[in-house]
PDB file of C-alpha atoms in Angstrom:
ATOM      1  CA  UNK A  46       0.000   0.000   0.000  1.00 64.00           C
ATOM      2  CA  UNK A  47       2.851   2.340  -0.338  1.00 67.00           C
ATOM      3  CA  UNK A  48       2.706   3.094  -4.342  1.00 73.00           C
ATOM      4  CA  UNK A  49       2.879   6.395  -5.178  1.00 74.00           C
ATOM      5  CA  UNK A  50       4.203   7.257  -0.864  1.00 75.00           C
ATOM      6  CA  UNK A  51       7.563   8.318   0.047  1.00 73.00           C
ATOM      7  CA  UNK A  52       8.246   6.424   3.419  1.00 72.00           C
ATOM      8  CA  UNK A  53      12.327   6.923   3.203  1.00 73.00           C
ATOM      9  CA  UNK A  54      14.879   8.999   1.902  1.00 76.00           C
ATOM     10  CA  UNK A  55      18.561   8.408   1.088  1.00 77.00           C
ATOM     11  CA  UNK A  56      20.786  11.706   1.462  1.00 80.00           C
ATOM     12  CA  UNK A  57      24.294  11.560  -0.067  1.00 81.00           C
ATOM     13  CA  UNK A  58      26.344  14.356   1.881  1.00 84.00           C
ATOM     14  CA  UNK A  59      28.788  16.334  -0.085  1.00 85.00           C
ATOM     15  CA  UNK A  60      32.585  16.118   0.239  1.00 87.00           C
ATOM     16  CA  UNK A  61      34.037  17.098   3.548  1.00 87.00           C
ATOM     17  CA  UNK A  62      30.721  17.469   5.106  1.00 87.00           C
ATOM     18  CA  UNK A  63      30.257  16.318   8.534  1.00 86.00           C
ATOM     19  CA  UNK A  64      27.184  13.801   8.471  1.00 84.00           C
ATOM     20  CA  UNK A  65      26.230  14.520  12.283  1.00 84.00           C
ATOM     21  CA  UNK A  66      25.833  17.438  11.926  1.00 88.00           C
ATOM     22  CA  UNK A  67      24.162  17.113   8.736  1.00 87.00           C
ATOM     23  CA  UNK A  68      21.714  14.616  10.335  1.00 85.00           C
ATOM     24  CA  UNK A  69      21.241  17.054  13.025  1.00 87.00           C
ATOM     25  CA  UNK A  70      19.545  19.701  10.906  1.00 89.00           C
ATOM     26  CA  UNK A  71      18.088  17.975   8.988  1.00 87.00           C
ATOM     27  CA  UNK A  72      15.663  16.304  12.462  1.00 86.00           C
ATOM     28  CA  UNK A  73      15.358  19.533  13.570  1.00 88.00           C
ATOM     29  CA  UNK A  74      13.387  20.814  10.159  1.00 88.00           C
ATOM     30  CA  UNK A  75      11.243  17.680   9.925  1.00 85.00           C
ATOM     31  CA  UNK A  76      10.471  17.436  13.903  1.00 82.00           C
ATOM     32  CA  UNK A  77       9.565  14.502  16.081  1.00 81.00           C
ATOM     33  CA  UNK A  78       7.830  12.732  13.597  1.00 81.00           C
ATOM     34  CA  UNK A  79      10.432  11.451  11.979  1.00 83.00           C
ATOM     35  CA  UNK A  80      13.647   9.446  12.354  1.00 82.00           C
ATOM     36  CA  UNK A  81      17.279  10.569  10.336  1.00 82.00           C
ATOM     37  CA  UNK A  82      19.655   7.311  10.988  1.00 79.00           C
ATOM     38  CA  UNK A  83      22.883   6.693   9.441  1.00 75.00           C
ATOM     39  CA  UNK A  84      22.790   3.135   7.356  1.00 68.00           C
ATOM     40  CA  UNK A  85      25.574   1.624   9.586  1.00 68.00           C
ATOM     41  CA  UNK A  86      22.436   1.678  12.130  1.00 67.00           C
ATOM     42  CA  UNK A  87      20.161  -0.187   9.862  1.00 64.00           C
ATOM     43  CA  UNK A  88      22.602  -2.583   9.044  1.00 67.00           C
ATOM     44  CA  UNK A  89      23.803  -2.902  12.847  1.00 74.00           C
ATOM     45  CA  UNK A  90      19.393  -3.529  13.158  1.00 73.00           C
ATOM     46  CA  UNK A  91      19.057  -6.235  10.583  1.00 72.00           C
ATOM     47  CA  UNK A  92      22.406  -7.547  12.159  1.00 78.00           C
ATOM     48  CA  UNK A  93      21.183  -7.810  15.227  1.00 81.00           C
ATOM     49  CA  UNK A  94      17.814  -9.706  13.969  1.00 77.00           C
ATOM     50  CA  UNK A  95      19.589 -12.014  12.034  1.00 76.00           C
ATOM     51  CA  UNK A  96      21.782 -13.274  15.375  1.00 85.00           C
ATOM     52  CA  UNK A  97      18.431 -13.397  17.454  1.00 84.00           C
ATOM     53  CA  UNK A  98      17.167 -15.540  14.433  1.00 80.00           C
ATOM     54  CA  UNK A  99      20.145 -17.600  14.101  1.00 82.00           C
ATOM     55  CA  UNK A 100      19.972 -18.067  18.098  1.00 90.00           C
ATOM     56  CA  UNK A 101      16.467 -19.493  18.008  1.00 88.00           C
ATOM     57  CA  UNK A 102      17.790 -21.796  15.038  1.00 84.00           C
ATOM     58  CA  UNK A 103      20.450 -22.870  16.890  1.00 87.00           C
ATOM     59  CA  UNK A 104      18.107 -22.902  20.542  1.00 94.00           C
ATOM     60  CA  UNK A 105      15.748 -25.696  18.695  1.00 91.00           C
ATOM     61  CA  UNK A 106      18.262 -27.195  17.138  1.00 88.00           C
ATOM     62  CA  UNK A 107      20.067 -28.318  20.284  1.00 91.00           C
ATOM     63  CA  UNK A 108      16.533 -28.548  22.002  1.00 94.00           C
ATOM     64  CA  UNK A 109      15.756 -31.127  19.037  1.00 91.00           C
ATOM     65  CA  UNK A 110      18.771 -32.839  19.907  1.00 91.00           C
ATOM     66  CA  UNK A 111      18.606 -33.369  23.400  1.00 94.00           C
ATOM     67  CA  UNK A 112      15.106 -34.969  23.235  1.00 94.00           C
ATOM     68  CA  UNK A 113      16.524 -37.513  20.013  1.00 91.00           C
ATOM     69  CA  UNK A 114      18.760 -38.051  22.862  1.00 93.00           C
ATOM     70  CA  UNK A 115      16.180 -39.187  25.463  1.00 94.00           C
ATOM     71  CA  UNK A 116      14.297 -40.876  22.382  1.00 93.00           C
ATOM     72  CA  UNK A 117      17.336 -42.918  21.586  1.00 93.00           C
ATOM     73  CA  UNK A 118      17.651 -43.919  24.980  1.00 94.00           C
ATOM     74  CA  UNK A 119      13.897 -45.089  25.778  1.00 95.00           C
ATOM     75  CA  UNK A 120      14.513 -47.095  22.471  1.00 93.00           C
ATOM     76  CA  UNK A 121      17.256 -48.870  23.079  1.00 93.00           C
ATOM     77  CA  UNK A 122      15.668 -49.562  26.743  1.00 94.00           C
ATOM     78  CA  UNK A 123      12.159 -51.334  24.898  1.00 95.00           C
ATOM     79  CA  UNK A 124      14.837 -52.793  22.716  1.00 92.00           C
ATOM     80  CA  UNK A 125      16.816 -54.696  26.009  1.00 92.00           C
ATOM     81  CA  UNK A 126      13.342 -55.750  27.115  1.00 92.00           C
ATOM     82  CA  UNK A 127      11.508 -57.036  24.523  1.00 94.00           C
ATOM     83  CA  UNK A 128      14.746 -59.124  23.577  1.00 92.00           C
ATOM     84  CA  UNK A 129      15.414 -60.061  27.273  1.00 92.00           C
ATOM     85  CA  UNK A 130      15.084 -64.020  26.130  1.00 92.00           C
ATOM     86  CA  UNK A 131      17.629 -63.320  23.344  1.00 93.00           C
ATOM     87  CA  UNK A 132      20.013 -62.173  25.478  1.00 92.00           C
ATOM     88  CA  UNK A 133      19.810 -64.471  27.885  1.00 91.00           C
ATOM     89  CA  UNK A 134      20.391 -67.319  25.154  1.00 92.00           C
ATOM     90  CA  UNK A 135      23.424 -65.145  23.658  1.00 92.00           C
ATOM     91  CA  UNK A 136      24.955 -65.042  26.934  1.00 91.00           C
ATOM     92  CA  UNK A 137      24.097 -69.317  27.408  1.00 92.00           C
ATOM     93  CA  UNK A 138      25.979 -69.736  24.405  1.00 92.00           C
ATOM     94  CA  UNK A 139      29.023 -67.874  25.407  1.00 91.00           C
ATOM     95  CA  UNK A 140      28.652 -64.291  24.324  1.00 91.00           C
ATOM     96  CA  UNK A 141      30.181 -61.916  26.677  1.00 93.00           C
ATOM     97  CA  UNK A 142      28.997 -59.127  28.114  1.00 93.00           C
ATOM     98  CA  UNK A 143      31.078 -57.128  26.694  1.00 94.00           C
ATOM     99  CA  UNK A 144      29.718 -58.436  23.487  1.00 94.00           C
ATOM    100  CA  UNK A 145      26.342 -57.745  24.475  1.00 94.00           C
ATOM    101  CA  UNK A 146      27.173 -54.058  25.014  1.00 94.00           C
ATOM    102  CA  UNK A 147      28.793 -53.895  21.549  1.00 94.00           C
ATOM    103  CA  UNK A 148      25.703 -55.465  19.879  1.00 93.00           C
ATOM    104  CA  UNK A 149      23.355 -52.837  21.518  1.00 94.00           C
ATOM    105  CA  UNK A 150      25.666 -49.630  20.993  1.00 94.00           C
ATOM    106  CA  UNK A 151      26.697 -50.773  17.482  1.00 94.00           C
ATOM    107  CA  UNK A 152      23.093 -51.152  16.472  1.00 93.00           C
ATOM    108  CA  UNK A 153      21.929 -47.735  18.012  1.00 93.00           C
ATOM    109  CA  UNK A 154      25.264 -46.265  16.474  1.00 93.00           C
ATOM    110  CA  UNK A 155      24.391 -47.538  12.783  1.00 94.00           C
ATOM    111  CA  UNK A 156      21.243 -46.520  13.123  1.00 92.00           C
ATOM    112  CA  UNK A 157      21.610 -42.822  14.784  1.00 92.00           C
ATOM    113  CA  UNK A 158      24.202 -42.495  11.933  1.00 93.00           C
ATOM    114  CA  UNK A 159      22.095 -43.882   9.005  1.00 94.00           C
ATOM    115  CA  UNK A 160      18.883 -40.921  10.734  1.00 92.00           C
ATOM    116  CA  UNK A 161      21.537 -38.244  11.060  1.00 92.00           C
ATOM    117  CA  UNK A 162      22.138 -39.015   7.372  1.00 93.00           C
ATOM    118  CA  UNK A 163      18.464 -39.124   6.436  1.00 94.00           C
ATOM    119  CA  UNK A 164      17.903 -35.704   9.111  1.00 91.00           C
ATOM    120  CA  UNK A 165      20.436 -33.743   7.176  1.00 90.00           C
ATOM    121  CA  UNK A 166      18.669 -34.135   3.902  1.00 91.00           C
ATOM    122  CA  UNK A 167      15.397 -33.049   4.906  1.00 92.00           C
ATOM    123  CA  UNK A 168      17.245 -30.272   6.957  1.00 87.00           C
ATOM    124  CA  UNK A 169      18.279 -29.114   4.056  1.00 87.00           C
ATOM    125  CA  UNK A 170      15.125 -29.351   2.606  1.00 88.00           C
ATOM    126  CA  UNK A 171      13.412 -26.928   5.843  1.00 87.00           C
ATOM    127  CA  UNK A 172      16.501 -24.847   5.632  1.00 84.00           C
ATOM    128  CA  UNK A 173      15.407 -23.752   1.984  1.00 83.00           C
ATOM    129  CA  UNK A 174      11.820 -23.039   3.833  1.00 84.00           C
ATOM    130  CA  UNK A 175      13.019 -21.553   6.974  1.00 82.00           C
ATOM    131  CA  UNK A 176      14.893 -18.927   4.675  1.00 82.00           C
ATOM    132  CA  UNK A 177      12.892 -17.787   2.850  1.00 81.00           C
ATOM    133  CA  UNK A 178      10.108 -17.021   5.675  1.00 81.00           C
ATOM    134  CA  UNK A 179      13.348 -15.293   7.745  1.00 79.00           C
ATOM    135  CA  UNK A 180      13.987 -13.102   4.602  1.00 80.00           C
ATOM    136  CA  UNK A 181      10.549 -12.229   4.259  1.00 81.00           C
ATOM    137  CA  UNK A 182       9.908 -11.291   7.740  1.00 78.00           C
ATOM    138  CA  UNK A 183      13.122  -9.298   7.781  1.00 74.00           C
ATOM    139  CA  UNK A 184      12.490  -7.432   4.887  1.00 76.00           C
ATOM    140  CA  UNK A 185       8.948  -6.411   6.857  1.00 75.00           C
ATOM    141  CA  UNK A 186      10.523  -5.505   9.206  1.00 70.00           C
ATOM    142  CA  UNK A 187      13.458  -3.548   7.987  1.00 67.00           C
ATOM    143  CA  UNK A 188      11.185  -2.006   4.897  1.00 68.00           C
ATOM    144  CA  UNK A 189      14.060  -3.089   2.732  1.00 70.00           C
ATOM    145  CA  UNK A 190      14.357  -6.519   0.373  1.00 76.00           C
ATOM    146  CA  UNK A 191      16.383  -9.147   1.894  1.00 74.00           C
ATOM    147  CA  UNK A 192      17.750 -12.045  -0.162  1.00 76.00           C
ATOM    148  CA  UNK A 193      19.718 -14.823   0.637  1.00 75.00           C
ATOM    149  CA  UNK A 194      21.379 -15.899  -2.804  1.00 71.00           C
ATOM    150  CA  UNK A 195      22.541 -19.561  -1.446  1.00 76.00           C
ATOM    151  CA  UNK A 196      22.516 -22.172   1.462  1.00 79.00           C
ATOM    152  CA  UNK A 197      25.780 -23.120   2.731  1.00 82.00           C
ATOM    153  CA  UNK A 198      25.420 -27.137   2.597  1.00 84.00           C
ATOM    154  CA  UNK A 199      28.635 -28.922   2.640  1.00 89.00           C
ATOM    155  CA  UNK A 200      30.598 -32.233   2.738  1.00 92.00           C
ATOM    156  CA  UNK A 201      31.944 -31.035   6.203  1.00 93.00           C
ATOM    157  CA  UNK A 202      28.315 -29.734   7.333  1.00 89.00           C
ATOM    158  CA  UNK A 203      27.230 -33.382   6.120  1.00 91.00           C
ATOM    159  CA  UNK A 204      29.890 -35.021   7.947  1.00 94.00           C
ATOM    160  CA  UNK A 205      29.557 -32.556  11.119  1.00 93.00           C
ATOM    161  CA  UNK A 206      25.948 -33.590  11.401  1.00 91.00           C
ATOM    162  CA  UNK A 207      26.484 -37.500  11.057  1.00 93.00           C
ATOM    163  CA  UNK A 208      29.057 -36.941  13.704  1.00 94.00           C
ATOM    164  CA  UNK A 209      27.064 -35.318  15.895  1.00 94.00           C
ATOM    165  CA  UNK A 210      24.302 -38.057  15.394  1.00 92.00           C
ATOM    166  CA  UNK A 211      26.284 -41.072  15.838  1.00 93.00           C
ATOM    167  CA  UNK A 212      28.102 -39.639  19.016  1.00 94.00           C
ATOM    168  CA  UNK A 213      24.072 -38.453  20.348  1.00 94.00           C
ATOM    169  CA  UNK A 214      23.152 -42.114  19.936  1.00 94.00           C
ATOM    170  CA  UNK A 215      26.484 -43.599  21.323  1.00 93.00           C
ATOM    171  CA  UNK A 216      25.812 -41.579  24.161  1.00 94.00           C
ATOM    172  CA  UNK A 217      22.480 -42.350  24.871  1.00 94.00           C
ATOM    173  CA  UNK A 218      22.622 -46.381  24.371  1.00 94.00           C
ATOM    174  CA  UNK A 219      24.665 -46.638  26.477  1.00 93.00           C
ATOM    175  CA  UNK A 220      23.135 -47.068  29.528  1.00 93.00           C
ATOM    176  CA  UNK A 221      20.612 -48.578  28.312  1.00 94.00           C
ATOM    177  CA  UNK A 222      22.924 -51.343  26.351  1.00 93.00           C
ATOM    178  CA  UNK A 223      25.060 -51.580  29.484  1.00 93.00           C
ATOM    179  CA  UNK A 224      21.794 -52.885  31.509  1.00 92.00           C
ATOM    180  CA  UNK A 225      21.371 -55.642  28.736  1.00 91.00           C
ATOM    181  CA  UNK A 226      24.586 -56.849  30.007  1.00 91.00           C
ATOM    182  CA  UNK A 227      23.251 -57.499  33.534  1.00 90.00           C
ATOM    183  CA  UNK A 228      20.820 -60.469  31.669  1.00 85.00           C
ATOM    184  CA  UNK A 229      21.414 -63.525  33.299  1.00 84.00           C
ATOM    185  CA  UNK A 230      21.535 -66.801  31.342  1.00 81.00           C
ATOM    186  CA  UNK A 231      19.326 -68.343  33.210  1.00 76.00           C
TER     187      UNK A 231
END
């Protein structure tokens, strides 16, 4: 609804020209009703709601995290129960415990890897979403068009993820896997 409506200005000072006091007159002829601001404060604005976005990104991110971790963990738990008679006839035939606790953790470690692989895909996927609605809301909020011109989705970013899966679900089956050991044959 602003066709045709001047809602900004851009004043280029001349040489040698000192912009504060520039800026100075020119708020007091236009009064209270408006605001003169250099463009380093804009872009110190949009700065500074681009890091409280990127916080919350990064706030859900680890939030998502630590509740794959309690996820991994109550699965791996249903897992030692409902295979409580397996175990019991592993460890009759000679399997260690030690080679219990490597059967649980190995499993929960292929398969947090093989979901961290499969979770940075469709991240990927959201990212492309979750860009374009940050963009958009910036650029309401800052009256000026904000792009992003590409997502930053490497190998390493790849790779940093699956690490960060794998050692989530190494972590949490292990307590879990380390109960499984305490199965008596009998």
């Amino acid at each position: 609804g602003k066709d045709g409506k001047i809602d900004r200005l851009d004043i280029v000072t001349g040489k040698g020209a000192d912009v504060d006091v520039v800026a100075s007159r020119i708020r007091a002829k236009l009064g209270s009703g408006f605001s003169v601001d250099r463009p380093e404060m804009a872009s110190q604005q949009m700065e500074k709601m681009f890091q409280s976005f990127q916080f919350m990104s990064h706030f859900f991110s680890t939030l998502a995290l630590i509740v794959g971790v309690f996820l991994i963990a109550n699965s791996v738990s249903i897992s030692v129960a409902e295979r409580r008679k397996e175990i019991g006839t592993l460890r009759a035939l000679g399997t260690t415990r030690a080679g219990i606790l490597t059967l649980f953790v190995t499993e929960a470690l292929a398969m947090g890897t093989l979901g961290s692989l499969i979770g940075a895909g469709l991240g990927r996927v959201v990212a492309a979403f979750m860009v374009d609605a940050v963009t958009h809301a910036m650029s309401q909020q800052t009256l000026q068009k904000v792009e992003a011109t590409n997502i930053k989705f490497t190998f390493a970013t790849v790779a940093a993820a699956v690490a960060v899966g794998a050692i989530a679900s190494f972590v949490a089956s292990f307590v879990p896997a380390y109960k499984a050991t305490k199965v008596e044959p009998v």
